[in-house]
Short mmCIF file of C-alpha atoms in Angstrom, two decimals:
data_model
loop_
_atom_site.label_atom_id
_atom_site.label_comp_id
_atom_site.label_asym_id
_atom_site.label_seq_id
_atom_site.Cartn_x
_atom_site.Cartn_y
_atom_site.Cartn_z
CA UNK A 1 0.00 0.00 0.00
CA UNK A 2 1.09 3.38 -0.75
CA UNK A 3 1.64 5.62 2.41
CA UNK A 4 3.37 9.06 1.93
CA UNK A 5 3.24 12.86 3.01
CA UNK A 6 3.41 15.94 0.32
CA UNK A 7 3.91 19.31 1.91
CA UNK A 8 1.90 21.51 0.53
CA UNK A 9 2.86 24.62 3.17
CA UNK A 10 5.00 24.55 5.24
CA UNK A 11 5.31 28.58 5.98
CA UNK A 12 4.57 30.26 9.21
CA UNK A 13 1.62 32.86 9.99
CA UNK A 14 3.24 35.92 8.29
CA UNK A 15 2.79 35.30 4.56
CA UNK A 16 5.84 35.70 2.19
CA UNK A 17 6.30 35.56 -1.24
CA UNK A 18 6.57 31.53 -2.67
CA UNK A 19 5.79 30.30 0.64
CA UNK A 20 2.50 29.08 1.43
CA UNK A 21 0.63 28.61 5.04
CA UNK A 22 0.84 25.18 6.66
CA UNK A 23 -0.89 22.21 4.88
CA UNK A 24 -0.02 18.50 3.73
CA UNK A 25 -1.61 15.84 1.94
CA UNK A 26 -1.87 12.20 3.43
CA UNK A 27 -2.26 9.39 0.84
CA UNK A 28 -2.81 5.76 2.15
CA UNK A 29 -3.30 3.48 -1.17
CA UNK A 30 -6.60 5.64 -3.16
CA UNK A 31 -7.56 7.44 -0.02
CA UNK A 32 -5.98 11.28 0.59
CA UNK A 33 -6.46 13.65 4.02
CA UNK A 34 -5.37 17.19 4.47
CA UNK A 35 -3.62 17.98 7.31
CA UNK A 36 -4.52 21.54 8.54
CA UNK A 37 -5.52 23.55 5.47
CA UNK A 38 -3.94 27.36 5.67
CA UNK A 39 -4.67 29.64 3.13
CA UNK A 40 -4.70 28.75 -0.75
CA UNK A 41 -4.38 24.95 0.58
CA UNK A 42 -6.75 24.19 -2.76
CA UNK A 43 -5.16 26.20 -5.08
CA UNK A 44 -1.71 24.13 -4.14
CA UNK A 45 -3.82 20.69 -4.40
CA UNK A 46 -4.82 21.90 -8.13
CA UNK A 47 -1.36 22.98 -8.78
CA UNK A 48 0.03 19.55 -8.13
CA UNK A 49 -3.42 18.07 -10.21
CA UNK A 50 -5.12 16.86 -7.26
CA UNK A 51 -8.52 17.15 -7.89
CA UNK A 52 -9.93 18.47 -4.21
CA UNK A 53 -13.55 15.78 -4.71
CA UNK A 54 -10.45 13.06 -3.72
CA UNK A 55 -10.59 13.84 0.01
CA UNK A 56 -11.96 12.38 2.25
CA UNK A 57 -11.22 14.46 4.79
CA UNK A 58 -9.14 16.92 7.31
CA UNK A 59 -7.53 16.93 10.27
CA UNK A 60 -6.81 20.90 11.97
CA UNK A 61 -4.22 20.92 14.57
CA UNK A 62 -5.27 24.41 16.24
CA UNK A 63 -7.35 27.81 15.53
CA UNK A 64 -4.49 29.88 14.46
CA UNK A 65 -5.32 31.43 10.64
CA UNK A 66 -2.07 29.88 8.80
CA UNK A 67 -3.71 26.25 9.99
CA UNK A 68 -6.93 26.63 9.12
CA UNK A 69 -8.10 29.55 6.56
CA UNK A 70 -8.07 27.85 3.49
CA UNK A 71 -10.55 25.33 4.83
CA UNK A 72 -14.17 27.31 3.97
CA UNK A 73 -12.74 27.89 0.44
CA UNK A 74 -12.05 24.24 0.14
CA UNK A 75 -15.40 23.06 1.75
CA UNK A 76 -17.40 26.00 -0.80
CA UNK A 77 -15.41 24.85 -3.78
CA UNK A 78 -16.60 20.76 -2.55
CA UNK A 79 -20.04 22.05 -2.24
CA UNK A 80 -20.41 24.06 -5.82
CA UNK A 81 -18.12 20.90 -7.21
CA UNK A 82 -21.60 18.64 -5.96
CA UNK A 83 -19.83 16.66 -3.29
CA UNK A 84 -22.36 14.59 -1.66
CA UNK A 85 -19.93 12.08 -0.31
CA UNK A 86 -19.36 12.63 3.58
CA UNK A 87 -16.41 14.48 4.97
CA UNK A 88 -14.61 13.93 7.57
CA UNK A 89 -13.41 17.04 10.14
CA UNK A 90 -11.35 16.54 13.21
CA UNK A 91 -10.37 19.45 15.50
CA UNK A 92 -10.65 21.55 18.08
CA UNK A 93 -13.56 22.81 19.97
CA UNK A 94 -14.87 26.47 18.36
CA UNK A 95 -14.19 24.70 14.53
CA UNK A 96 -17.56 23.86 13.79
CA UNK A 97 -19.31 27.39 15.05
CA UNK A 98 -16.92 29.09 12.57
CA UNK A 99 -17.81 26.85 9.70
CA UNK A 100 -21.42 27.17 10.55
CA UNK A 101 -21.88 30.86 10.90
CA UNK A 102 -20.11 31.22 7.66
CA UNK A 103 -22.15 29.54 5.81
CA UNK A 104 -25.23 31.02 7.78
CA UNK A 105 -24.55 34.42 6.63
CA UNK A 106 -23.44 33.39 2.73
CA UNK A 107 -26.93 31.74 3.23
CA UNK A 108 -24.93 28.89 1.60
CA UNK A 109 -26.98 25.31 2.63
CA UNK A 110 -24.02 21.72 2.62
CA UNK A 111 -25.10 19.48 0.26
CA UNK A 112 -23.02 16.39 2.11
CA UNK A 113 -22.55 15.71 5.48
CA UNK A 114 -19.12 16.54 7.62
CA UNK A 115 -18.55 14.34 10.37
CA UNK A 116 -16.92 16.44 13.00
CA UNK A 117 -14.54 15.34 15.63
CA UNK A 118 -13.40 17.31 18.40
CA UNK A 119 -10.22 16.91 19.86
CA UNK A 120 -9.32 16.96 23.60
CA UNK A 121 -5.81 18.91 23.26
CA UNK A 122 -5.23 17.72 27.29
CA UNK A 123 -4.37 13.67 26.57
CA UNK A 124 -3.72 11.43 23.68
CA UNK A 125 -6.76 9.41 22.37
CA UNK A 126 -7.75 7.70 19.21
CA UNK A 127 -9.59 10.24 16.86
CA UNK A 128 -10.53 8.42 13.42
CA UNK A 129 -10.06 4.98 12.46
CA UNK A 130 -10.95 3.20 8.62
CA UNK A 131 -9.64 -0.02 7.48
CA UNK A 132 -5.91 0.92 7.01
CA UNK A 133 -5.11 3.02 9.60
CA UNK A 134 -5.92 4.78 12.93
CA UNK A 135 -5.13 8.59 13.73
CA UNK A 136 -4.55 9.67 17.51
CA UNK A 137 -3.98 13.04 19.03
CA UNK A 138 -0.61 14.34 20.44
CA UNK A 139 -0.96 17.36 23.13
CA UNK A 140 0.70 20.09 22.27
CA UNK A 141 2.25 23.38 24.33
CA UNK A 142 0.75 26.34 22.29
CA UNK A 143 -0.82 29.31 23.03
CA UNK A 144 -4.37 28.02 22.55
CA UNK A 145 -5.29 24.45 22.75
CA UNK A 146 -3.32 22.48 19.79
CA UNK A 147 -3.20 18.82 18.99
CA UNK A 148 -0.70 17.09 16.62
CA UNK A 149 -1.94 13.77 15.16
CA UNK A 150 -0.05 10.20 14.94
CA UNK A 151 -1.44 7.75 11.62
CA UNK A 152 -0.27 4.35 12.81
CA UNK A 153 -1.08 1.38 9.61
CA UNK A 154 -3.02 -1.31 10.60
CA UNK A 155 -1.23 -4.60 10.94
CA UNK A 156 -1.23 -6.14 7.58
CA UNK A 157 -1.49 -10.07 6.96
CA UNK A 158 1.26 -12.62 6.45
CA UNK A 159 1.95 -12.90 2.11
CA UNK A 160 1.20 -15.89 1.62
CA UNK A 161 4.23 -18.01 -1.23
CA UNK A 162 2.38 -18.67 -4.15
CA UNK A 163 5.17 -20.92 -5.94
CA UNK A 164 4.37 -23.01 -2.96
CA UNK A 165 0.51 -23.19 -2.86
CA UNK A 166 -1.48 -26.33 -4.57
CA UNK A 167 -3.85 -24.85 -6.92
CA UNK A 168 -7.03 -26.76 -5.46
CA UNK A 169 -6.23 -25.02 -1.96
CA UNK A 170 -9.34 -24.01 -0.41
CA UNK A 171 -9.98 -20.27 0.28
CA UNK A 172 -10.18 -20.91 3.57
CA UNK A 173 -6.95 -22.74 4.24
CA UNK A 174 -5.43 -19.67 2.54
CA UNK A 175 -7.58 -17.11 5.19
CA UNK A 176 -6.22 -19.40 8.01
CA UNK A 177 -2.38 -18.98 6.54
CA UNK A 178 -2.70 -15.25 5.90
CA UNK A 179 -3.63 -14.34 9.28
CA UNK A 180 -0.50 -16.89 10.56
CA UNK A 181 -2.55 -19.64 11.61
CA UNK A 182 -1.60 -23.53 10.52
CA UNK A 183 -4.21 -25.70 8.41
CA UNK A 184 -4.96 -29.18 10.72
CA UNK A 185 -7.18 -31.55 10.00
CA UNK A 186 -10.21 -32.48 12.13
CA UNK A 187 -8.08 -35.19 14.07
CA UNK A 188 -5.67 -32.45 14.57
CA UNK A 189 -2.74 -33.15 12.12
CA UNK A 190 -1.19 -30.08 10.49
CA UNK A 191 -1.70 -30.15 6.91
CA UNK A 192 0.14 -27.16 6.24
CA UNK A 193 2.62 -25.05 8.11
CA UNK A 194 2.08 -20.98 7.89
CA UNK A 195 5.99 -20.90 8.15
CA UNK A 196 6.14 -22.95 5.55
CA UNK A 197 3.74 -21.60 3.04
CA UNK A 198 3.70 -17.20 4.26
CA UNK A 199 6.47 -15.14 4.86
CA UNK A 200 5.80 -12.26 7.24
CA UNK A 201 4.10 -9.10 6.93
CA UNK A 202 6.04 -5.75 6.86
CA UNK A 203 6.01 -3.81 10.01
CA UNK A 204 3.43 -1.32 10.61
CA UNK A 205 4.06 2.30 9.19
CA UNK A 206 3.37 5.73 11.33
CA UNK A 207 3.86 9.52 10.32
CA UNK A 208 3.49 11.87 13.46
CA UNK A 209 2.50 15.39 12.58
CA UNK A 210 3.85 18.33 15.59
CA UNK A 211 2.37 21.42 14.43
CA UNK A 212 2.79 24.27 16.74
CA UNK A 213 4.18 23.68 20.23
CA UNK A 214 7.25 24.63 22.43
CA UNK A 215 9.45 22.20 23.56
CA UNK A 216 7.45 19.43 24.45
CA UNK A 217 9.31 15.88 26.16
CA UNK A 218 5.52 14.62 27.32
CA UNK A 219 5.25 13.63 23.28
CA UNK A 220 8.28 11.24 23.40
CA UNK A 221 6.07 8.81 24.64
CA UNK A 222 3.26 9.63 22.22
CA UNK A 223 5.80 9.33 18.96
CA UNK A 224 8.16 6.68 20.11
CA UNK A 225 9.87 4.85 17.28
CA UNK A 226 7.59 6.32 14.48
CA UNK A 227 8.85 6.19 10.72
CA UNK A 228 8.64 9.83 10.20
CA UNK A 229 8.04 13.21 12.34
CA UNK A 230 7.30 16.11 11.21
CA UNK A 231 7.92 18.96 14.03
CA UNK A 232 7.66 22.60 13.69
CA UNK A 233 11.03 23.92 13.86
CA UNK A 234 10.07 28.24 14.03
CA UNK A 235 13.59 29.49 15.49
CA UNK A 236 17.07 28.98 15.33
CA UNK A 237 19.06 28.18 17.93
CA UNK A 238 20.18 31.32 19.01
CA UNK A 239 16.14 32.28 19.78
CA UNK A 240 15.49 29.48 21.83
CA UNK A 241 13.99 31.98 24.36
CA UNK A 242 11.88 34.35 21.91
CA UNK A 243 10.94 30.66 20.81
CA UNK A 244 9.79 29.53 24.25
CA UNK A 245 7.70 32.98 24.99
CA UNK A 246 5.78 32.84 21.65
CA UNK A 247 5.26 28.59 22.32
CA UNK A 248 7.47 27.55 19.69
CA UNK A 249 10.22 25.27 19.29
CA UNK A 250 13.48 25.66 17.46
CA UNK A 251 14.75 23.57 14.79
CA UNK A 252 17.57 22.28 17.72
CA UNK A 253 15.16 21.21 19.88
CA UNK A 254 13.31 19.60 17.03
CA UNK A 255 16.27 17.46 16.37
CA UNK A 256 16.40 16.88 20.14
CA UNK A 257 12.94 15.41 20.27
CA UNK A 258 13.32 13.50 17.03
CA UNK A 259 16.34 11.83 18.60
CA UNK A 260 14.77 11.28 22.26
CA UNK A 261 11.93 9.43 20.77
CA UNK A 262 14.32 7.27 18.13
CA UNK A 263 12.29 7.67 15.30
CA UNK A 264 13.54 7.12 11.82
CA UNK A 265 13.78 10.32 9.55
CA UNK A 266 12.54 14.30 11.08
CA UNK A 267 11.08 16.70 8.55
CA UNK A 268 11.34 20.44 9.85
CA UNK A 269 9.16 23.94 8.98
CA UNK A 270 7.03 26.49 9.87
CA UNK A 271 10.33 28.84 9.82
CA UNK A 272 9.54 32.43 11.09
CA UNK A 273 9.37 35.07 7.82
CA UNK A 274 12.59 36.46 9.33
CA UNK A 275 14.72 33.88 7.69
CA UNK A 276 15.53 34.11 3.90
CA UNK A 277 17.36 30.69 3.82
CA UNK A 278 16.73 27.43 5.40
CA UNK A 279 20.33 25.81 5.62
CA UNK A 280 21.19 26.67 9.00
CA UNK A 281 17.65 25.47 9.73
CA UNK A 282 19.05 21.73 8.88
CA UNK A 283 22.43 21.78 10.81
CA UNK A 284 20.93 22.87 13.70
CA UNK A 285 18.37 19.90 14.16
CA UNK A 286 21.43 17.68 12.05
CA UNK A 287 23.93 18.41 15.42
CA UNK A 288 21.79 16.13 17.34
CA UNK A 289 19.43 14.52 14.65
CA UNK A 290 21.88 13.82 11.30
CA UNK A 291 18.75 12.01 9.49
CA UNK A 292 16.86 15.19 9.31
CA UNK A 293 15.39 17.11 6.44
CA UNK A 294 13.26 20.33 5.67
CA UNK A 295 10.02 19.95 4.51
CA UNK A 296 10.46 21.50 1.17
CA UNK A 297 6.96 22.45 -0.37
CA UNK A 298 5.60 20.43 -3.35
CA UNK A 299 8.08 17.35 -1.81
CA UNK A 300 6.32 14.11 -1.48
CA UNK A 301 7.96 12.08 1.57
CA UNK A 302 7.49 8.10 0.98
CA UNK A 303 7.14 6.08 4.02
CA UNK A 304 8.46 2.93 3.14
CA UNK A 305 7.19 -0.74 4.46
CA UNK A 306 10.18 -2.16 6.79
CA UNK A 307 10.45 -5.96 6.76
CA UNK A 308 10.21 -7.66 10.10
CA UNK A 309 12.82 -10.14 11.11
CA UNK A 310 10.39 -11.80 13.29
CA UNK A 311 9.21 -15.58 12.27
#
């Protein structure tokens, strides 16, 4: 299945020329999600010839404009495109009244349904689930209540060695194998061996998202050991305490988190409009995180299956 991440924004709140507001696109296999949609999130999806009708829905880390104004735009355009399909919406608390006064005063009626999810920014809890994946909440330390969210892949079934399956095998001997179980008869004799006929399953995937937070060691546990994090990353070093008093993190202590919780690969953004260049950005976080990168906009990020060496 294909799992990846394409940053769509990855700018702070001040806008600046060829930098756009904070959004990405989730693909698992067919199925896309936005995470937080800042402004002109739609006219970046159409840029890359992603039709917007594709999503199934959006996940809004916090009430800050750079995270969220692009969403009525994109919800209008789904409504005058004849969406009907529902939509998913998770975030926090205060979402929904904006969405609905909007569209009470453009005396603009939904012609599909959003399913709305509000997130508890205090703990960690399971948010959305489908069949490939699950999405919980990481707490954040912002200035107003701000979740990140974790997409952990399901547990996928053992592959089953078709050079070494009998071609009158019953469906559900093959069911049995798949999900590592052995094939015995009714007197109990094994018939046939799921070592011997599956090999096992990759490993499941994750991608943590960290929008807007200061330093934050109660997510360690949260993000443990996940393929890829994205944290913001607003200051440099040398701001560490402007970045503390406006609750944001540097790109330092980005690579300090990354390499706390042992995950895999650390993208970094949300750089302040100060900055004109990003390269000092990625040595910071790569002086205690070397397997670092920025999150360049338009750059899709792969997160690639890892066998197991279990049996």
């Amino acid at each position: 299945m294909h799992f990846s991440v394409m940053i769509l924004g990855a700018g702070s709140a001040k806008p600046v020329a060829n930098k756009y507001p904070s959004a990405q696109l989730l693909t698992y296999d067919n199925e896309c999600f936005l995470i937080d949609c800042g402004e002109g999130t739609q006219y970046r999806l159409l840029e890359h010839k992603i039709r917007p009708g594709r999503l199934r829905g959006v996940f809004i880390s916090h009430l800050h404009g750079d995270h969220y104004f692009g969403l009525i735009g994109l919800l209008s355009s789904l409504n005058l495109g004849g969406r009907t399909e529902e939509f998913f919406l998770v975030g926090p608390r205060g979402l929904d009244e904006i969405i609905t006064l909007h569209f009470k005063y453009s005396q603009t009626p939904l012609h599909f349904p959003i399913i709305y999810t509000i997130t508890d920014t205090e703990s960690s809890y399971q948010v959305f689930e489908n069949q490939n994946f699950t999405v919980t909440t990481i707490p954040l330390d912002h200035r107003i209540p701000c979740a990140g969210y974790l997409f952990r892949e399901k547990p996928q079934k053992r592959k089953l060695i078709k050079e070494k399956l009998l071609d009158d095998m019953p469906h559900e001997y093959l069911r049995k194998l798949k999900n590592g179980e052995d094939v015995v008869d009714e007197a109990g004799n094994v018939l046939f061996k799921c070592l011997e006929f599956t090999t096992p399953a990759p490993l499941p995937r994750s991608y943590a998202y960290c929008s807007d937070t200061r330093y934050n060691e109660s997510i360690i546990e949260v993000i443990q050991g996940v393929d890829l994090l994205y944290h913001e990353a607003t200051f440099r070093d040398e701001l560490e305490q402007q970045a503390f008093e406006r609750y944001h993190a540097t790109a330092k202590q980005a690579g300090i988190i990354a390499a706390k919780s042992h995950v895999k690969k650390l993208l970094i953004g949300h750089f302040s409009s100060r900055y004109k260049e990003f390269s000092g950005f990625l040595e910071d976080a790569q002086t205690v995180f070397q397997a670092t990168e920025i999150a360049e906009e338009g750059k899709v990020f792969a997160i690639e299956a890892q066998p197991t060496s279990i049996i």
